[in-house]
Short mmCIF file of C-alpha atoms in Angstrom, two decimals:
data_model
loop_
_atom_site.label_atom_id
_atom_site.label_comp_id
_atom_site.label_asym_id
_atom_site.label_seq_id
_atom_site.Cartn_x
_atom_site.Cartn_y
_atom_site.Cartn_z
CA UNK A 1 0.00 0.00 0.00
CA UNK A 2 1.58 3.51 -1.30
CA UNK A 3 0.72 6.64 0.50
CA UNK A 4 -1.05 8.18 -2.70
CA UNK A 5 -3.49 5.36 -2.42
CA UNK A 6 -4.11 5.91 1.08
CA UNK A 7 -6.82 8.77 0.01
CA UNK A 8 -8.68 5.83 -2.06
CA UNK A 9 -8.50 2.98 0.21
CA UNK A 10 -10.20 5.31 2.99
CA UNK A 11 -13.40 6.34 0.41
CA UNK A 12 -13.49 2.69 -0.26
CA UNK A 13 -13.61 1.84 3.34
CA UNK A 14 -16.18 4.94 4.21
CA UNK A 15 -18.37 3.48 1.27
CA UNK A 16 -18.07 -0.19 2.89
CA UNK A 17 -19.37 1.10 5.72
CA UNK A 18 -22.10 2.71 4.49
CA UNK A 19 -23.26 0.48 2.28
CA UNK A 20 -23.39 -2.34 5.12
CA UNK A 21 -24.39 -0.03 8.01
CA UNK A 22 -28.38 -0.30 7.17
CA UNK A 23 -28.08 -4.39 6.92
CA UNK A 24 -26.44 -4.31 10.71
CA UNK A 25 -28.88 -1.91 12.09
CA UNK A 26 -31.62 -3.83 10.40
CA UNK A 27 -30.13 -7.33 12.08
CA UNK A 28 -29.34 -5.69 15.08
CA UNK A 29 -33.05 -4.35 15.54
CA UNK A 30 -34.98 -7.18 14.50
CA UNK A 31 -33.46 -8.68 17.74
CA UNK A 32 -34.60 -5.67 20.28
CA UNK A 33 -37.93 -4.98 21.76
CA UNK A 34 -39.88 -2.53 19.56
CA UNK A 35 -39.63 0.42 21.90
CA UNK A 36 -35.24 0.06 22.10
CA UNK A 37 -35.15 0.00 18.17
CA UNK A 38 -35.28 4.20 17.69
CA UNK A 39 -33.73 4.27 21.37
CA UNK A 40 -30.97 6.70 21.97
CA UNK A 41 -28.02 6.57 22.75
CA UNK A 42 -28.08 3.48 19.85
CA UNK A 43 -27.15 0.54 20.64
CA UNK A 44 -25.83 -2.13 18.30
CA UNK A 45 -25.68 -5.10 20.24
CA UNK A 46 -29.56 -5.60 21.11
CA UNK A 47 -29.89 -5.26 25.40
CA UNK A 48 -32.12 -6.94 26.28
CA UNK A 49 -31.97 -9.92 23.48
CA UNK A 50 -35.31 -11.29 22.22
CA UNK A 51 -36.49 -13.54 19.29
CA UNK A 52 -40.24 -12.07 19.91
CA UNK A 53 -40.40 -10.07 17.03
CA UNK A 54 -39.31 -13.17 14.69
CA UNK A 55 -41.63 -15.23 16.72
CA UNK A 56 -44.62 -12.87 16.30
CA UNK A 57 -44.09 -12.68 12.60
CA UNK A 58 -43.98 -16.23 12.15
CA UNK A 59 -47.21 -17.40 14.07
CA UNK A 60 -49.39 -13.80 13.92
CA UNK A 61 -48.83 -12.88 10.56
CA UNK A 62 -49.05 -14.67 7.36
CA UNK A 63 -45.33 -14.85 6.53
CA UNK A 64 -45.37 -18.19 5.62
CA UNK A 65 -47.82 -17.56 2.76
CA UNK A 66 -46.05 -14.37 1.84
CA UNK A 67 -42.54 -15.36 1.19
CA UNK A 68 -43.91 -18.84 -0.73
CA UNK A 69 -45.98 -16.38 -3.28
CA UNK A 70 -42.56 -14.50 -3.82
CA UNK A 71 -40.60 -17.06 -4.04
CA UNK A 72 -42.40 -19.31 -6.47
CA UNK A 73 -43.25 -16.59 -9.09
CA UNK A 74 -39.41 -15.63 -8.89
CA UNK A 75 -38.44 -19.23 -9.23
CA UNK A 76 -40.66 -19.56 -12.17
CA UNK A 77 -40.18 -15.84 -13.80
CA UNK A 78 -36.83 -16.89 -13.85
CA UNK A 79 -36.81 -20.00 -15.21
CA UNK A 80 -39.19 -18.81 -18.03
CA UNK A 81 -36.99 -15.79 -18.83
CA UNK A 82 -33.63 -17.56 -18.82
CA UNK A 83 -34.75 -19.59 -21.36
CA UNK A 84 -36.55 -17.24 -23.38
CA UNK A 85 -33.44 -14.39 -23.40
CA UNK A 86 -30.90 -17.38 -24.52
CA UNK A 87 -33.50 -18.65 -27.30
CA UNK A 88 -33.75 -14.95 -28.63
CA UNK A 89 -29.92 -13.74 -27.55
CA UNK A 90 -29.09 -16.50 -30.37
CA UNK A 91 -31.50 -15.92 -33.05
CA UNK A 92 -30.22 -12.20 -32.76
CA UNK A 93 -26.45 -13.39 -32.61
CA UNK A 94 -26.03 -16.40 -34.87
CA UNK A 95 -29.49 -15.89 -37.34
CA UNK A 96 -30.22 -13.33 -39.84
CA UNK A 97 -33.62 -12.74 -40.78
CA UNK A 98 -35.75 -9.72 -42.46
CA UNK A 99 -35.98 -6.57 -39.59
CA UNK A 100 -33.24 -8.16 -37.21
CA UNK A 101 -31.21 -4.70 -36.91
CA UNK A 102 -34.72 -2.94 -36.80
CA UNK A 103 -36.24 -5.24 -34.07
CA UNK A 104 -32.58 -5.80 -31.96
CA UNK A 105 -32.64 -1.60 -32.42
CA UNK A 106 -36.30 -1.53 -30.90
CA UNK A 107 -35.41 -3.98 -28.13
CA UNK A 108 -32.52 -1.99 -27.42
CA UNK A 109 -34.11 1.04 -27.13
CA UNK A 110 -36.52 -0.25 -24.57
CA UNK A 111 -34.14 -0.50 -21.86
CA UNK A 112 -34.42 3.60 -21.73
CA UNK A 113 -37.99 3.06 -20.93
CA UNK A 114 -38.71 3.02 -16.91
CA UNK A 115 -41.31 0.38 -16.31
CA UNK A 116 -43.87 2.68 -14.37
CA UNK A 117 -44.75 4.02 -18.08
CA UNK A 118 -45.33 0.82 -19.27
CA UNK A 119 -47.60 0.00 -16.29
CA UNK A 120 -50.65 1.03 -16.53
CA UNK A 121 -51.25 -0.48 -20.23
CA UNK A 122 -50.07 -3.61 -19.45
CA UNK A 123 -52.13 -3.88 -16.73
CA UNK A 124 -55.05 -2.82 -18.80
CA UNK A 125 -53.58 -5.56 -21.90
CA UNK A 126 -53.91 -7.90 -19.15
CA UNK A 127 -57.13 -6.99 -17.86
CA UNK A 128 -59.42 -6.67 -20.99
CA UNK A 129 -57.57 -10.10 -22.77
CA UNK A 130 -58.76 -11.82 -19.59
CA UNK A 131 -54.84 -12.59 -18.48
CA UNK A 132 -55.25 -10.66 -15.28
CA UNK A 133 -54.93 -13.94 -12.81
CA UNK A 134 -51.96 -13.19 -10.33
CA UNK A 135 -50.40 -15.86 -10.32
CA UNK A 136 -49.91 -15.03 -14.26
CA UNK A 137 -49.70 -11.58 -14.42
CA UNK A 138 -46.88 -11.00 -11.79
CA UNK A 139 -44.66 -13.42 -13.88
CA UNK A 140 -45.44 -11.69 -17.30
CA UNK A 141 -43.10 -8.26 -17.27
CA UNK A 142 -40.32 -10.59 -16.25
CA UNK A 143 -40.44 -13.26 -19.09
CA UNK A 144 -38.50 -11.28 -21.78
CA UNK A 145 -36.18 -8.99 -20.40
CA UNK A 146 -34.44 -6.74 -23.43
CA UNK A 147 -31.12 -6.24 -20.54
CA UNK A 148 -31.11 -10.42 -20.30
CA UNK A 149 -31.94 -10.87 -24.23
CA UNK A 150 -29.00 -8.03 -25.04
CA UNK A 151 -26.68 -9.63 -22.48
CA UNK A 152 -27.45 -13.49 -24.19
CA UNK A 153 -26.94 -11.65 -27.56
CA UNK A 154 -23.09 -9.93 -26.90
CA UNK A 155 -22.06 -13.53 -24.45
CA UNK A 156 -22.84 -15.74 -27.39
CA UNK A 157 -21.40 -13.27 -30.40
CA UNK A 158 -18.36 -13.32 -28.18
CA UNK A 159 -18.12 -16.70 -26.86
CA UNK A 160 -19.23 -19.39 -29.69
CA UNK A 161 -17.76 -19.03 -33.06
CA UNK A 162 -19.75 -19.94 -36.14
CA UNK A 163 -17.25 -22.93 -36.74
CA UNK A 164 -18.69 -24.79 -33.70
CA UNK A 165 -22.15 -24.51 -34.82
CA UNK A 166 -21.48 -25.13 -38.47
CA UNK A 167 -19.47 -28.64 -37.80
CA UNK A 168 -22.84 -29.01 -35.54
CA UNK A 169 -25.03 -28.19 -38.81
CA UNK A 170 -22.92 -31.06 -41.39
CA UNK A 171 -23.16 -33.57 -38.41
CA UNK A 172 -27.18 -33.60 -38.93
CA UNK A 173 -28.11 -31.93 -35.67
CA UNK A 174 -31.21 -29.63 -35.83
CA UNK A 175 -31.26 -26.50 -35.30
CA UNK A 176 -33.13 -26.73 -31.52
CA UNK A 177 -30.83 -29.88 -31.05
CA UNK A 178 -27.65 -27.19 -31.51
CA UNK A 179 -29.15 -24.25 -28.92
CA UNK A 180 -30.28 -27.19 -26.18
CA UNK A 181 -26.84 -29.29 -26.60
CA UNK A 182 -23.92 -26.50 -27.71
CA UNK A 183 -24.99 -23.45 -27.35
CA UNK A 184 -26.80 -23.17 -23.57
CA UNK A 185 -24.04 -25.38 -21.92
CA UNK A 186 -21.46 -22.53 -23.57
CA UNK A 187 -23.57 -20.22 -22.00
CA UNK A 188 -24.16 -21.59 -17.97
CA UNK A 189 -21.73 -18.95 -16.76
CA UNK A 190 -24.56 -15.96 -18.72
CA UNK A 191 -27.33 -18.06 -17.79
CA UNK A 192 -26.20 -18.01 -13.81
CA UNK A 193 -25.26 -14.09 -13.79
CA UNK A 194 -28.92 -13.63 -15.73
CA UNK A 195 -30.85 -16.13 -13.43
CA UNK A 196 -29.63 -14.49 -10.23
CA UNK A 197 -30.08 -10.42 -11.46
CA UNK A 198 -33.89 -11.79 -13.02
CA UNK A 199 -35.03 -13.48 -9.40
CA UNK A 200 -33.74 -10.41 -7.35
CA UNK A 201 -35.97 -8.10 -9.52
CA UNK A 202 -39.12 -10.30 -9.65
CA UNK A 203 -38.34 -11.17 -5.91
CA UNK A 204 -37.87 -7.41 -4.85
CA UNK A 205 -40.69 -6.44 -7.09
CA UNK A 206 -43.02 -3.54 -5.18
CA UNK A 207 -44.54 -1.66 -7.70
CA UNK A 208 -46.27 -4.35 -10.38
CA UNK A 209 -47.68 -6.19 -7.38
CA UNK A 210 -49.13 -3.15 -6.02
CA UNK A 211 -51.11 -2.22 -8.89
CA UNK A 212 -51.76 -6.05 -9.52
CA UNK A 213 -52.83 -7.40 -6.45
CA UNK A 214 -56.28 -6.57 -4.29
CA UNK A 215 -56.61 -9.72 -2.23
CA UNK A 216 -54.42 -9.71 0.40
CA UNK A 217 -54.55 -13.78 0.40
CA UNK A 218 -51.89 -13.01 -2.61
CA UNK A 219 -49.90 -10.41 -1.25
CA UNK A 220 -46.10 -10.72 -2.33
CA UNK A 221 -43.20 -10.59 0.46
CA UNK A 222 -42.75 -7.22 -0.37
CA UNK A 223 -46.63 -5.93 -0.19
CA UNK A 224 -47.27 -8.22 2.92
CA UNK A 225 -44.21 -6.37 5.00
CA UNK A 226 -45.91 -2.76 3.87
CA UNK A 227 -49.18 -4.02 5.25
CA UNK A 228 -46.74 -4.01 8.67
CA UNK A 229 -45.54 -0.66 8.00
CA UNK A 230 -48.56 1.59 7.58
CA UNK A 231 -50.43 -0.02 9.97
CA UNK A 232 -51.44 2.21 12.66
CA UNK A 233 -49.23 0.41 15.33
CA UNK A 234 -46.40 0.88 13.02
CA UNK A 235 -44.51 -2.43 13.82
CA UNK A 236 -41.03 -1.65 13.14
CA UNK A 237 -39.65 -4.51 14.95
CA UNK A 238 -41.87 -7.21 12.59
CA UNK A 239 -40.67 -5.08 9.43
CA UNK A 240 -37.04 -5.70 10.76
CA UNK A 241 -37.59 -9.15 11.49
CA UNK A 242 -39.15 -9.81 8.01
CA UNK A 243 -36.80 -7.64 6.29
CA UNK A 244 -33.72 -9.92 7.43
CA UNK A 245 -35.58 -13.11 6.50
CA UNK A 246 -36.25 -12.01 3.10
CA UNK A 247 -32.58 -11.31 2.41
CA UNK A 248 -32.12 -15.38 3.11
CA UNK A 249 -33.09 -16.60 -0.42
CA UNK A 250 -31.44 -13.69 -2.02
CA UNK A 251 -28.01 -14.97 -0.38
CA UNK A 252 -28.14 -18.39 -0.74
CA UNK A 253 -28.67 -18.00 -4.51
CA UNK A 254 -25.66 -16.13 -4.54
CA UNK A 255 -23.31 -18.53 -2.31
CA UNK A 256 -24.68 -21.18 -4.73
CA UNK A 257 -23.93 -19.16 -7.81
CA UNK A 258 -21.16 -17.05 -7.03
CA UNK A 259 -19.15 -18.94 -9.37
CA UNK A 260 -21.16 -18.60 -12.29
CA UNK A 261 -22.41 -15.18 -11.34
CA UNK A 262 -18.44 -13.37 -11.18
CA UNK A 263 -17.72 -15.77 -14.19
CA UNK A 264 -20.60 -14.45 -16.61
CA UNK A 265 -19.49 -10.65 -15.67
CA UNK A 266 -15.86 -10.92 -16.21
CA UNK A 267 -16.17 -12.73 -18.98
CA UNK A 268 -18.30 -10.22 -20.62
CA UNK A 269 -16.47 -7.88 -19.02
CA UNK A 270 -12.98 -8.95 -20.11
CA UNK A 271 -13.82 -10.03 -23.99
CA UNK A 272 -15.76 -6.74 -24.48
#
């Protein structure tokens, strides 16, 4: 370490340390009584100790039901939209068919568009063509992401050369035979970074859900820990509590991808 880096390594620290402090205070609080949460001085080691708050959550509130609606439509938005982004990434990579640079231009341009303008006529799309079931809807705006199909499209241009697929081609293999057996096992390390960035923002999803959902028997994680907040009691320690167990599935998908996630980045990363 050089004393003209010393400047940088501090920032880097400082930013640590703010990044992280919300995440301890959150853990820290979801272990003290409601009234020591906001008590000052702070205190980050909860005094007294109690597992109350995770207690009351669990058996008072409908948790349970909550983080299993979340969970499955991110499992399965996922799923659908991994697949679908690879199948298009390499029609738009390795294909070429009338309108590709006009429709790849289109999809591009799409990422400039923030989702709460699209909102209100998909929901209204959804509505009048009878598609407005929940469980259905909330999977929908995730099933075709133009970030995951432009991320497929650049990992395979840069990562399978034509040769591979031609040899495939005089061997007799069809052409769904060639994506299914060459082409998505060259792209697992994509396909990991993708899966894990596409369940985080179906999983973290606030806003869709909202608009979507009126029976609470179908609230999302995300709407069922609001219902906690803006209550009249204002249950800060339950939000806590919630909060840290909804962070859970978002870190063991990353323990069990972290190879494939830092592998489909720098890869992309390095070759670009």
């Amino acid at each position: 370490m050089t004393r003209a880096r010393l400047p940088l390594y501090a920032f880097l620290v400082l930013l640590f340390v703010g990044f992280l402090a919300p995440l301890v205070w959150a853990l820290s609080g979801s272990f003290k009584p409601r009234g020591d949460i906001f008590g000052y001085p702070p205190k980050l080691l909860p005094d007294p100790f109690t597992l109350d708050n995770y207690r009351t959550l669990l058996t008072e509130q409908p948790f349970a039901r909550w983080f299993l609606m979340s969970t499955v439509v991110a499992a399965v938005a996922t799923v659908v939209s991994v697949f679908v982004c690879a199948l298009a990434g390499y029609a738009f990579a390795k294909f070429r068919f009338a309108g590709k640079r006009l429709l790849f231009n289109v999809m591009f341009s799409s990422l400039s568009i923030p989702f709460a303008v699209i909102l209100v006529p998909l929901f209204v799309i959804l509505v009048k063509t009878g598609l407005g079931s929940p469980w259905f809807a909330l999977i929908v705006p995730w099933v075709a992401p133009a970030f995951g199909i432009f991320m497929m499209q650049q990992y395979i241009v840069q990562s399978i050369p034509d040769s591979v697929l031609e040899a495939a081609r005089i061997d007799g293999a069809s052409e769904f035979g060639i994506f299914r057996t060459i082409v998505l096992p060259l792209l697992r390390p994509a396909l990991g970074a993708l899966g894990v960035w596409q369940f985080l923002q179906s999983y973290n999803s606030f806003l869709w859900p909202l608009v979507l959902v009126s029976d609470s028997s179908q609230y999302t994680l995300p709407l069922g820990l609001q219902t906690l907040f803006v209550s009249e009691q204002r249950q800060y320690d339950l939000v806590l509590a919630g909060a840290v167990l909804a962070v859970l599935p978002a870190v063991a998908l990353f323990v069990l991808l972290r190879k494939q996630l830092l592998e489909g980045l720098s890869t992309g990363a390095v070759k670009g």
